[in-house]
Structure formats: structure tokens, C-alpha cells
GROMACS .gro file of C-alpha atoms in nm:
model
  311
    1MET     CA    1   0.001   0.004  -0.003
    2GLN     CA    2   0.139   0.345  -0.100
    3ILE     CA    3   0.155   0.594   0.187
    4VAL     CA    4   0.076   0.944   0.072
    5ASP     CA    5   0.243   1.231   0.238
    6TRP     CA    6  -0.061   1.469   0.237
    7ASP     CA    7   0.143   1.759   0.352
    8SER     CA    8   0.406   1.727   0.083
    9HIS     CA    9   0.150   1.664  -0.191
   10SER     CA   10  -0.144   1.891  -0.096
   11LYS     CA   11   0.058   2.217  -0.037
   12PRO     CA   12   0.208   2.242  -0.377
   13LYS     CA   13  -0.125   2.161  -0.536
   14SER     CA   14  -0.290   2.435  -0.318
   15ARG     CA   15  -0.033   2.692  -0.420
   16ALA     CA   16  -0.075   2.601  -0.780
   17LEU     CA   17  -0.451   2.628  -0.749
   18ALA     CA   18  -0.412   2.953  -0.562
   19TRP     CA   19  -0.209   3.087  -0.855
   20LEU     CA   20  -0.429   2.957  -1.119
   21LEU     CA   21  -0.760   3.068  -0.982
   22PRO     CA   22  -0.703   3.440  -1.033
   23VAL     CA   23  -0.594   3.379  -1.388
   24LEU     CA   24  -0.911   3.179  -1.463
   25VAL     CA   25  -1.119   3.444  -1.301
   26MET     CA   26  -0.954   3.711  -1.508
   27ALA     CA   27  -0.994   3.503  -1.818
   28LEU     CA   28  -1.367   3.452  -1.751
   29ALA     CA   29  -1.406   3.821  -1.678
   30LEU     CA   30  -1.234   3.917  -2.001
   31SER     CA   31  -1.447   3.666  -2.198
   32LEU     CA   32  -1.768   3.797  -2.041
   33ARG     CA   33  -1.673   4.154  -2.109
   34ALA     CA   34  -1.590   4.064  -2.461
   35GLY     CA   35  -1.931   3.894  -2.489
   36GLU     CA   36  -2.094   4.193  -2.343
   37SER     CA   37  -1.936   4.431  -2.587
   38ALA     CA   38  -2.028   4.214  -2.880
   39ASP     CA   39  -2.387   4.191  -2.765
   40HIS     CA   40  -2.420   4.556  -2.696
   41PRO     CA   41  -2.649   4.731  -2.929
   42CYS     CA   42  -2.460   4.945  -3.190
   43TRP     CA   43  -2.610   5.218  -3.391
   44LEU     CA   44  -2.440   5.480  -3.614
   45GLY     CA   45  -2.445   5.855  -3.590
   46PRO     CA   46  -2.466   6.095  -3.882
   47ASP     CA   47  -2.089   6.079  -3.938
   48GLY     CA   48  -2.108   5.695  -3.972
   49ALA     CA   49  -1.924   5.655  -3.631
   50PRO     CA   50  -2.084   5.420  -3.376
   51LEU     CA   51  -2.293   5.608  -3.112
   52PRO     CA   52  -2.163   5.549  -2.756
   53PHE     CA   53  -2.490   5.393  -2.618
   54ARG     CA   54  -2.424   5.095  -2.410
   55SER     CA   55  -2.792   4.976  -2.380
   56HIS     CA   56  -3.119   5.036  -2.515
   57GLN     CA   57  -3.215   5.236  -2.209
   58GLU     CA   58  -2.917   5.487  -2.283
   59ALA     CA   59  -3.065   5.515  -2.650
   60GLU     CA   60  -3.419   5.580  -2.504
   61GLU     CA   61  -3.286   5.850  -2.261
   62PHE     CA   62  -3.103   6.023  -2.551
   63LEU     CA   63  -3.413   6.035  -2.766
   64GLU     CA   64  -3.621   6.163  -2.475
   65GLU     CA   65  -3.381   6.438  -2.367
   66ALA     CA   66  -3.164   6.551  -2.654
   67ARG     CA   67  -3.221   6.884  -2.815
   68ILE     CA   68  -3.371   6.900  -3.155
   69ILE     CA   69  -3.140   7.120  -3.369
   70HIS     CA   70  -3.271   7.034  -3.724
   71LYS     CA   71  -3.588   6.891  -3.878
   72GLN     CA   72  -3.719   6.816  -4.223
   73ARG     CA   73  -3.995   6.625  -4.387
   74VAL     CA   74  -3.875   6.282  -4.516
   75GLY     CA   75  -4.099   6.328  -4.826
   76SER     CA   76  -4.178   5.950  -4.852
   77GLY     CA   77  -4.445   5.726  -4.685
   78ILE     CA   78  -4.822   5.795  -4.655
   79ASN     CA   79  -4.785   5.976  -4.347
   80ASN     CA   80  -4.484   6.206  -4.441
   81PRO     CA   81  -4.282   6.177  -4.115
   82VAL     CA   82  -4.018   6.418  -3.998
   83LYS     CA   83  -3.655   6.338  -3.974
   84VAL     CA   84  -3.477   6.531  -3.697
   85LEU     CA   85  -3.124   6.575  -3.589
   86LEU     CA   86  -3.072   6.544  -3.203
   87GLU     CA   87  -2.780   6.653  -2.995
   88ARG     CA   88  -2.695   6.614  -2.632
   89ASP     CA   89  -2.343   6.620  -2.469
   90ASN     CA   90  -2.174   6.669  -2.800
   91ILE     CA   91  -2.349   6.356  -2.932
   92GLN     CA   92  -2.555   6.379  -3.244
   93ALA     CA   93  -2.809   6.133  -3.377
   94HIS     CA   94  -3.079   6.127  -3.640
   95ALA     CA   95  -3.430   6.016  -3.553
   96ILE     CA   96  -3.771   5.985  -3.723
   97PHE     CA   97  -4.077   6.154  -3.571
   98ARG     CA   98  -4.426   6.034  -3.660
   99ASP     CA   99  -4.751   6.201  -3.535
  100VAL     CA  100  -5.025   6.023  -3.730
  101ALA     CA  101  -5.350   5.965  -3.543
  102VAL     CA  102  -5.625   5.843  -3.782
  103GLU     CA  103  -5.928   5.634  -3.668
  104LYS     CA  104  -6.199   5.490  -3.908
  105ARG     CA  105  -6.487   5.257  -3.851
  106GLN     CA  106  -6.373   5.061  -4.163
  107ALA     CA  107  -6.067   5.094  -4.403
  108ARG     CA  108  -5.977   4.884  -4.708
  109PHE     CA  109  -5.619   4.832  -4.794
  110ARG     CA  110  -5.475   4.824  -5.155
  111ASN     CA  111  -5.439   4.442  -5.131
  112GLY     CA  112  -5.804   4.415  -5.085
  113VAL     CA  113  -5.807   4.358  -4.713
  114THR     CA  114  -6.076   4.520  -4.507
  115VAL     CA  115  -6.016   4.617  -4.152
  116GLN     CA  116  -6.285   4.712  -3.906
  117HIS     CA  117  -6.217   4.979  -3.638
  118PHE     CA  118  -5.903   5.084  -3.830
  119ARG     CA  119  -5.643   5.293  -3.639
  120ASP     CA  120  -5.329   5.440  -3.798
  121ASN     CA  121  -5.146   5.574  -3.495
  122ALA     CA  122  -4.780   5.669  -3.429
  123LEU     CA  123  -4.814   5.529  -3.066
  124PHE     CA  124  -4.812   5.199  -3.227
  125GLU     CA  125  -4.447   5.247  -3.298
  126ILE     CA  126  -4.378   5.255  -2.921
  127ALA     CA  127  -4.589   4.957  -2.849
  128ALA     CA  128  -4.413   4.759  -3.118
  129TYR     CA  129  -4.065   4.861  -2.970
  130ARG     CA  130  -4.167   4.782  -2.604
  131LEU     CA  131  -4.309   4.445  -2.717
  132SER     CA  132  -3.988   4.364  -2.912
  133ARG     CA  133  -3.799   4.428  -2.585
  134LEU     CA  134  -4.028   4.192  -2.384
  135LEU     CA  135  -3.942   3.920  -2.630
  136GLY     CA  136  -3.569   3.997  -2.658
  137LEU     CA  137  -3.607   4.086  -3.030
  138GLU     CA  138  -3.355   4.329  -3.177
  139GLY     CA  139  -3.553   4.421  -3.497
  140VAL     CA  140  -3.729   4.732  -3.387
  141PRO     CA  141  -3.515   5.044  -3.338
  142PRO     CA  142  -3.536   5.231  -2.995
  143THR     CA  143  -3.849   5.431  -2.981
  144VAL     CA  144  -3.999   5.676  -2.732
  145GLU     CA  145  -4.298   5.904  -2.689
  146ARG     CA  146  -4.211   6.273  -2.748
  147LYS     CA  147  -4.343   6.615  -2.864
  148LEU     CA  148  -4.230   6.807  -3.160
  149GLY     CA  149  -4.383   7.148  -3.126
  150TYR     CA  150  -4.748   7.103  -3.027
  151ARG     CA  151  -4.776   6.758  -3.182
  152ARG     CA  152  -4.711   6.448  -2.974
  153GLY     CA  153  -4.604   6.118  -3.146
  154SER     CA  154  -4.333   5.862  -3.161
  155LEU     CA  155  -3.957   5.938  -3.196
  156GLN     CA  156  -3.749   5.645  -3.326
  157LEU     CA  157  -3.382   5.620  -3.377
  158TRP     CA  158  -3.283   5.648  -3.753
  159ILE     CA  159  -3.088   5.356  -3.889
  160GLU     CA  160  -2.793   5.510  -4.069
  161LYS     CA  161  -2.650   5.378  -4.395
  162ALA     CA  162  -2.918   5.118  -4.423
  163VAL     CA  163  -3.076   4.990  -4.740
  164SER     CA  164  -3.435   4.883  -4.775
  165GLU     CA  165  -3.528   4.545  -4.886
  166LYS     CA  166  -3.655   4.695  -5.211
  167GLY     CA  167  -3.321   4.866  -5.265
  168ARG     CA  168  -3.127   4.542  -5.167
  169VAL     CA  169  -3.319   4.326  -5.418
  170LYS     CA  170  -3.286   4.598  -5.691
  171ARG     CA  171  -2.918   4.639  -5.648
  172LYS     CA  172  -2.876   4.265  -5.607
  173ILE     CA  173  -2.694   4.296  -5.273
  174LEU     CA  174  -2.654   3.976  -5.066
  175PRO     CA  175  -2.658   3.993  -4.692
  176LYS     CA  176  -2.314   3.924  -4.544
  177ASP     CA  177  -2.442   3.637  -4.326
  178LEU     CA  178  -2.724   3.464  -4.499
  179THR     CA  179  -2.784   3.231  -4.199
  180ARG     CA  180  -2.832   3.531  -3.970
  181TRP     CA  181  -3.055   3.711  -4.241
  182ARG     CA  182  -3.282   3.408  -4.277
  183VAL     CA  183  -3.333   3.378  -3.903
  184GLN     CA  184  -3.404   3.746  -3.868
  185MET     CA  185  -3.655   3.731  -4.148
  186GLN     CA  186  -3.816   3.437  -3.972
  187HIS     CA  187  -3.847   3.668  -3.678
  188LEU     CA  188  -3.997   3.939  -3.887
  189TYR     CA  189  -4.275   3.711  -4.012
  190PHE     CA  190  -4.339   3.591  -3.652
  191PHE     CA  191  -4.350   3.948  -3.525
  192ASP     CA  192  -4.581   4.072  -3.800
  193ASN     CA  193  -4.825   3.790  -3.723
  194LEU     CA  194  -4.800   3.872  -3.353
  195VAL     CA  195  -4.871   4.250  -3.403
  196ALA     CA  196  -5.116   4.202  -3.697
  197ASN     CA  197  -4.898   4.419  -3.925
  198ARG     CA  198  -5.070   4.382  -4.267
  199ASP     CA  199  -4.868   4.681  -4.396
  200ARG     CA  200  -4.532   4.518  -4.437
  201ASN     CA  201  -4.365   4.590  -4.765
  202GLN     CA  202  -4.010   4.606  -4.904
  203GLY     CA  203  -3.982   4.973  -4.812
  204ASN     CA  204  -4.015   4.931  -4.435
  205ILE     CA  205  -3.759   4.639  -4.412
  206LEU     CA  206  -3.413   4.774  -4.358
  207LEU     CA  207  -3.070   4.603  -4.371
  208ASP     CA  208  -2.793   4.789  -4.191
  209THR     CA  209  -2.409   4.784  -4.225
  210TRP     CA  210  -2.377   4.502  -3.975
  211GLY     CA  211  -2.620   4.283  -4.157
  212ARG     CA  212  -2.906   4.333  -3.910
  213VAL     CA  213  -3.267   4.342  -4.031
  214TRP     CA  214  -3.480   4.629  -3.880
  215MET     CA  215  -3.858   4.647  -3.894
  216VAL     CA  216  -3.993   5.004  -3.911
  217ASP     CA  217  -4.336   5.164  -3.974
  218HIS     CA  218  -4.588   4.990  -3.737
  219THR     CA  219  -4.848   5.256  -3.732
  220ARG     CA  220  -5.115   5.035  -3.887
  221ALA     CA  221  -5.039   4.725  -3.682
  222PHE     CA  222  -5.219   4.602  -3.361
  223THR     CA  223  -5.568   4.564  -3.519
  224ARG     CA  224  -5.867   4.413  -3.324
  225ASP     CA  225  -5.846   4.108  -3.553
  226GLY     CA  226  -5.739   3.812  -3.316
  227ASP     CA  227  -5.651   3.584  -3.608
  228LEU     CA  228  -5.317   3.568  -3.757
  229ALA     CA  229  -5.259   3.757  -4.076
  230SER     CA  230  -5.036   3.477  -4.242
  231PRO     CA  231  -5.038   3.163  -4.035
  232GLY     CA  232  -4.748   2.932  -4.165
  233SER     CA  233  -4.541   3.214  -4.294
  234PHE     CA  234  -4.264   3.128  -4.033
  235TYR     CA  235  -4.133   2.787  -3.914
  236GLN     CA  236  -3.840   2.870  -3.693
  237ILE     CA  237  -3.764   3.076  -3.386
  238GLU     CA  238  -3.474   3.131  -3.155
  239HIS     CA  239  -3.488   2.950  -2.815
  240GLY     CA  240  -3.480   3.271  -2.619
  241VAL     CA  241  -3.757   3.438  -2.807
  242TRP     CA  242  -3.973   3.132  -2.773
  243ARG     CA  243  -3.901   3.098  -2.404
  244ARG     CA  244  -4.002   3.473  -2.344
  245LEU     CA  245  -4.306   3.431  -2.555
  246LEU     CA  246  -4.416   3.140  -2.334
  247GLU     CA  247  -4.338   3.323  -2.017
  248LEU     CA  248  -4.527   3.638  -2.123
  249GLU     CA  249  -4.822   3.700  -1.918
  250GLN     CA  250  -5.131   3.888  -2.016
  251GLU     CA  251  -5.117   4.119  -1.720
  252THR     CA  252  -4.756   4.214  -1.810
  253LEU     CA  253  -4.864   4.312  -2.164
  254ARG     CA  254  -5.150   4.517  -2.024
  255LYS     CA  255  -4.915   4.713  -1.793
  256GLU     CA  256  -4.657   4.771  -2.070
  257LEU     CA  257  -4.884   4.860  -2.365
  258ARG     CA  258  -5.207   4.987  -2.214
  259ARG     CA  259  -5.089   5.353  -2.280
  260TYR     CA  260  -5.074   5.286  -2.644
  261LEU     CA  261  -5.333   5.023  -2.710
  262HIS     CA  262  -5.718   5.000  -2.658
  263ARG     CA  263  -5.855   4.719  -2.453
  264GLU     CA  264  -5.987   4.534  -2.759
  265GLU     CA  265  -5.647   4.566  -2.924
  266LEU     CA  266  -5.480   4.407  -2.621
  267ALA     CA  267  -5.721   4.129  -2.616
  268ALA     CA  268  -5.649   4.066  -2.993
  269LEU     CA  269  -5.283   4.063  -2.927
  270TRP     CA  270  -5.323   3.814  -2.655
  271SER     CA  271  -5.532   3.597  -2.895
  272ARG     CA  272  -5.272   3.596  -3.162
  273ARG     CA  273  -4.998   3.525  -2.895
  274ASN     CA  274  -5.185   3.209  -2.793
  275GLN     CA  275  -5.244   3.093  -3.160
  276ILE     CA  276  -4.864   3.136  -3.243
  277VAL     CA  277  -4.776   2.932  -2.932
  278GLN     CA  278  -5.010   2.660  -3.067
  279GLU     CA  279  -4.862   2.670  -3.405
  280VAL     CA  280  -4.494   2.653  -3.284
  281GLU     CA  281  -4.589   2.357  -3.045
  282SER     CA  282  -4.741   2.181  -3.351
  283LEU     CA  283  -4.424   2.252  -3.562
  284ILE     CA  284  -4.209   2.103  -3.276
  285VAL     CA  285  -4.419   1.780  -3.263
  286GLU     CA  286  -4.418   1.753  -3.652
  287ARG     CA  287  -4.055   1.845  -3.728
  288GLY     CA  288  -3.871   1.809  -3.406
  289GLU     CA  289  -3.738   2.080  -3.166
  290ALA     CA  290  -3.399   2.090  -3.325
  291LEU     CA  291  -3.528   2.213  -3.654
  292VAL     CA  292  -3.788   2.462  -3.509
  293LEU     CA  293  -3.614   2.619  -3.202
  294LEU     CA  294  -3.280   2.767  -3.300
  295ASP     CA  295  -2.989   2.841  -3.071
  296PRO     CA  296  -2.846   3.198  -3.061
  297LEU     CA  297  -2.644   3.262  -3.365
  298PRO     CA  298  -2.262   3.281  -3.303
  299THR     CA  299  -2.112   3.631  -3.281
  300PRO     CA  300  -1.775   3.596  -3.462
  301ALA     CA  301  -1.950   3.682  -3.798
  302MET     CA  302  -2.102   3.990  -3.635
  303GLN     CA  303  -1.778   4.091  -3.486
  304GLU     CA  304  -1.602   4.062  -3.817
  305ALA     CA  305  -1.884   4.257  -3.994
  306ALA     CA  306  -1.852   4.531  -3.721
  307ARG     CA  307  -1.482   4.566  -3.794
  308LYS     CA  308  -1.561   4.611  -4.169
  309PRO     CA  309  -1.897   4.797  -4.203
  310GLY     CA  310  -2.063   4.786  -4.531
  311LEU     CA  311  -2.338   4.587  -4.694
   0.00000   0.00000   0.00000
């Protein structure tokens, strides 16, 4: 039987462990910090340089508090929104202001769809953004409620150097990361079904210099129709978004969105949420979880794209 001298063996190991532990902790901290910086939202200023916002909350605070130093009508879109230049603490950023507030008992879209109790309202932009944050979706730019002169509406961060889906197709531009783009488009179809956005077109889908897809212009979403606009249009969703959708409670939705949505619109939103849950659960049974629920996409491609901006 071998006799082990615990004093002579354990002490060196303890000393080695004591030396190694701080190194491991430091490495973990650095990796977490790198992960955080990679996951931090990144938007561009008018000069093309990244804005210094470290979170969505900082972007929201800027939109709420920054001084408006210039404004002009965009000249596109049915509601003719206003593009403004904001400045605070020597930081400048563009934003888009919408103040539309139209209500009709019935409206008919160009595609032949008729909507009862139609509302075209700028506050829906804020509702769409808040809902996207509840779900962990990155596809809706930071949006807040704000006044421009005597008009109150939504103020949304402008996506600089972006190309619309219409422009991308026309110019035959391929996204840098096709896998990431396809997943983001799946989320777009999912979100449009959830918020009842029947006004989606190639002009309000944007692709930025990092290859991220942005969904803008939700002023005609959130109808009172509790049915899905296009069931079956999406068949995949990320694990995190799916988990948040399952965990989402009706009372949470009401508290977050009651300032922007009527009671009937909130009820319809909850009905669509439940239908989407049923659809995804059926897809999982039919195709298997691995083909329906996706892991978060890796960040190296995103980091490489961030080092070399450009479509």
C-alpha cells in the first residue's frame, strides 16, 4: 500500500491552484466583457461612427432628452414623417418623428383586405418597440414618446447607412451572413403575425451595415383582429424568443402597452400570441425541436462585420 504524504502533496497543489484561480477568474471576466461588448447594441451617428450608447435604455434616454437642432420632412411614406437631428453632450443622432393619429370605422387596404375599427397611430411604434424588448427581439429600433412642437407622437432612432429590402433586391445585394439574415426574416414574419402588421412591404424592411434586419413603420399594426394574418409564414424561432413568448403574461402586456393600445387591441394581441404558441408547438411535434427552435447565432461573424462595416 502506498503511503501518501498529504503535507508534501497537497500544499504544492494548493499553491498551484491559488496561482491559477485568479488567472481563470480574469480570463472569465475578459470573456464575459468581450461577450458583453459584442452583444451591446450598436447604432451609427450621422458621421457613420458608432454611437456611444451601451444599452437600449441609454438610447431611449437620449431620444427623450436630446435637443432638436434640425428637422425636415422625409417626403416618403403615406404619413410624411419628420427626420430630426438630435444633440446632447456633443453627441448627435438622427431620428424619425411620426404623429399620425387616424381612426376609421372601416378601412380597405390596397391588397383588398378590409379592417374594421381601423387605427393608424404613431403610438403603435412605441408599442411595437416595447413588445420587441419584452421578447428579446432586436429588430425594432429604440422608440419613445415625445413632442415636436405642439404635436405628440413617436420618436424612433434612425438607422444610418441602411438599405431597404426593395433597394437590396434591386441592387442585387446579398446579406453578409445569409444564415443570420434568414433567421431575422423568420422573426420578422413571426412578429408581423403577432402584432397584426398587414402593411409590411419592401420599403419598411431595412438592412444595416452590420447585416441586421430592422422592422420599421408599425403605425397600422395592432388591429382588433385576433386571427393571424399569415399563419404558416414562419417555421423557426430562437430559443430565447420562444421562451419569453411562453413566459409572457397577459397582465404584463397590459401594464406595458395599455398607454398605447385600446382594451380590444390588447385582447386581440393576446389571442394572436396564443395561436402562435399553438402553431410552434405543433411544428415542434411535427418536425422536431432541433429544426424549429434555434440556438442564438454565434457572434464572430457579427464581430467581423462590425470591424468592416458595409453591406
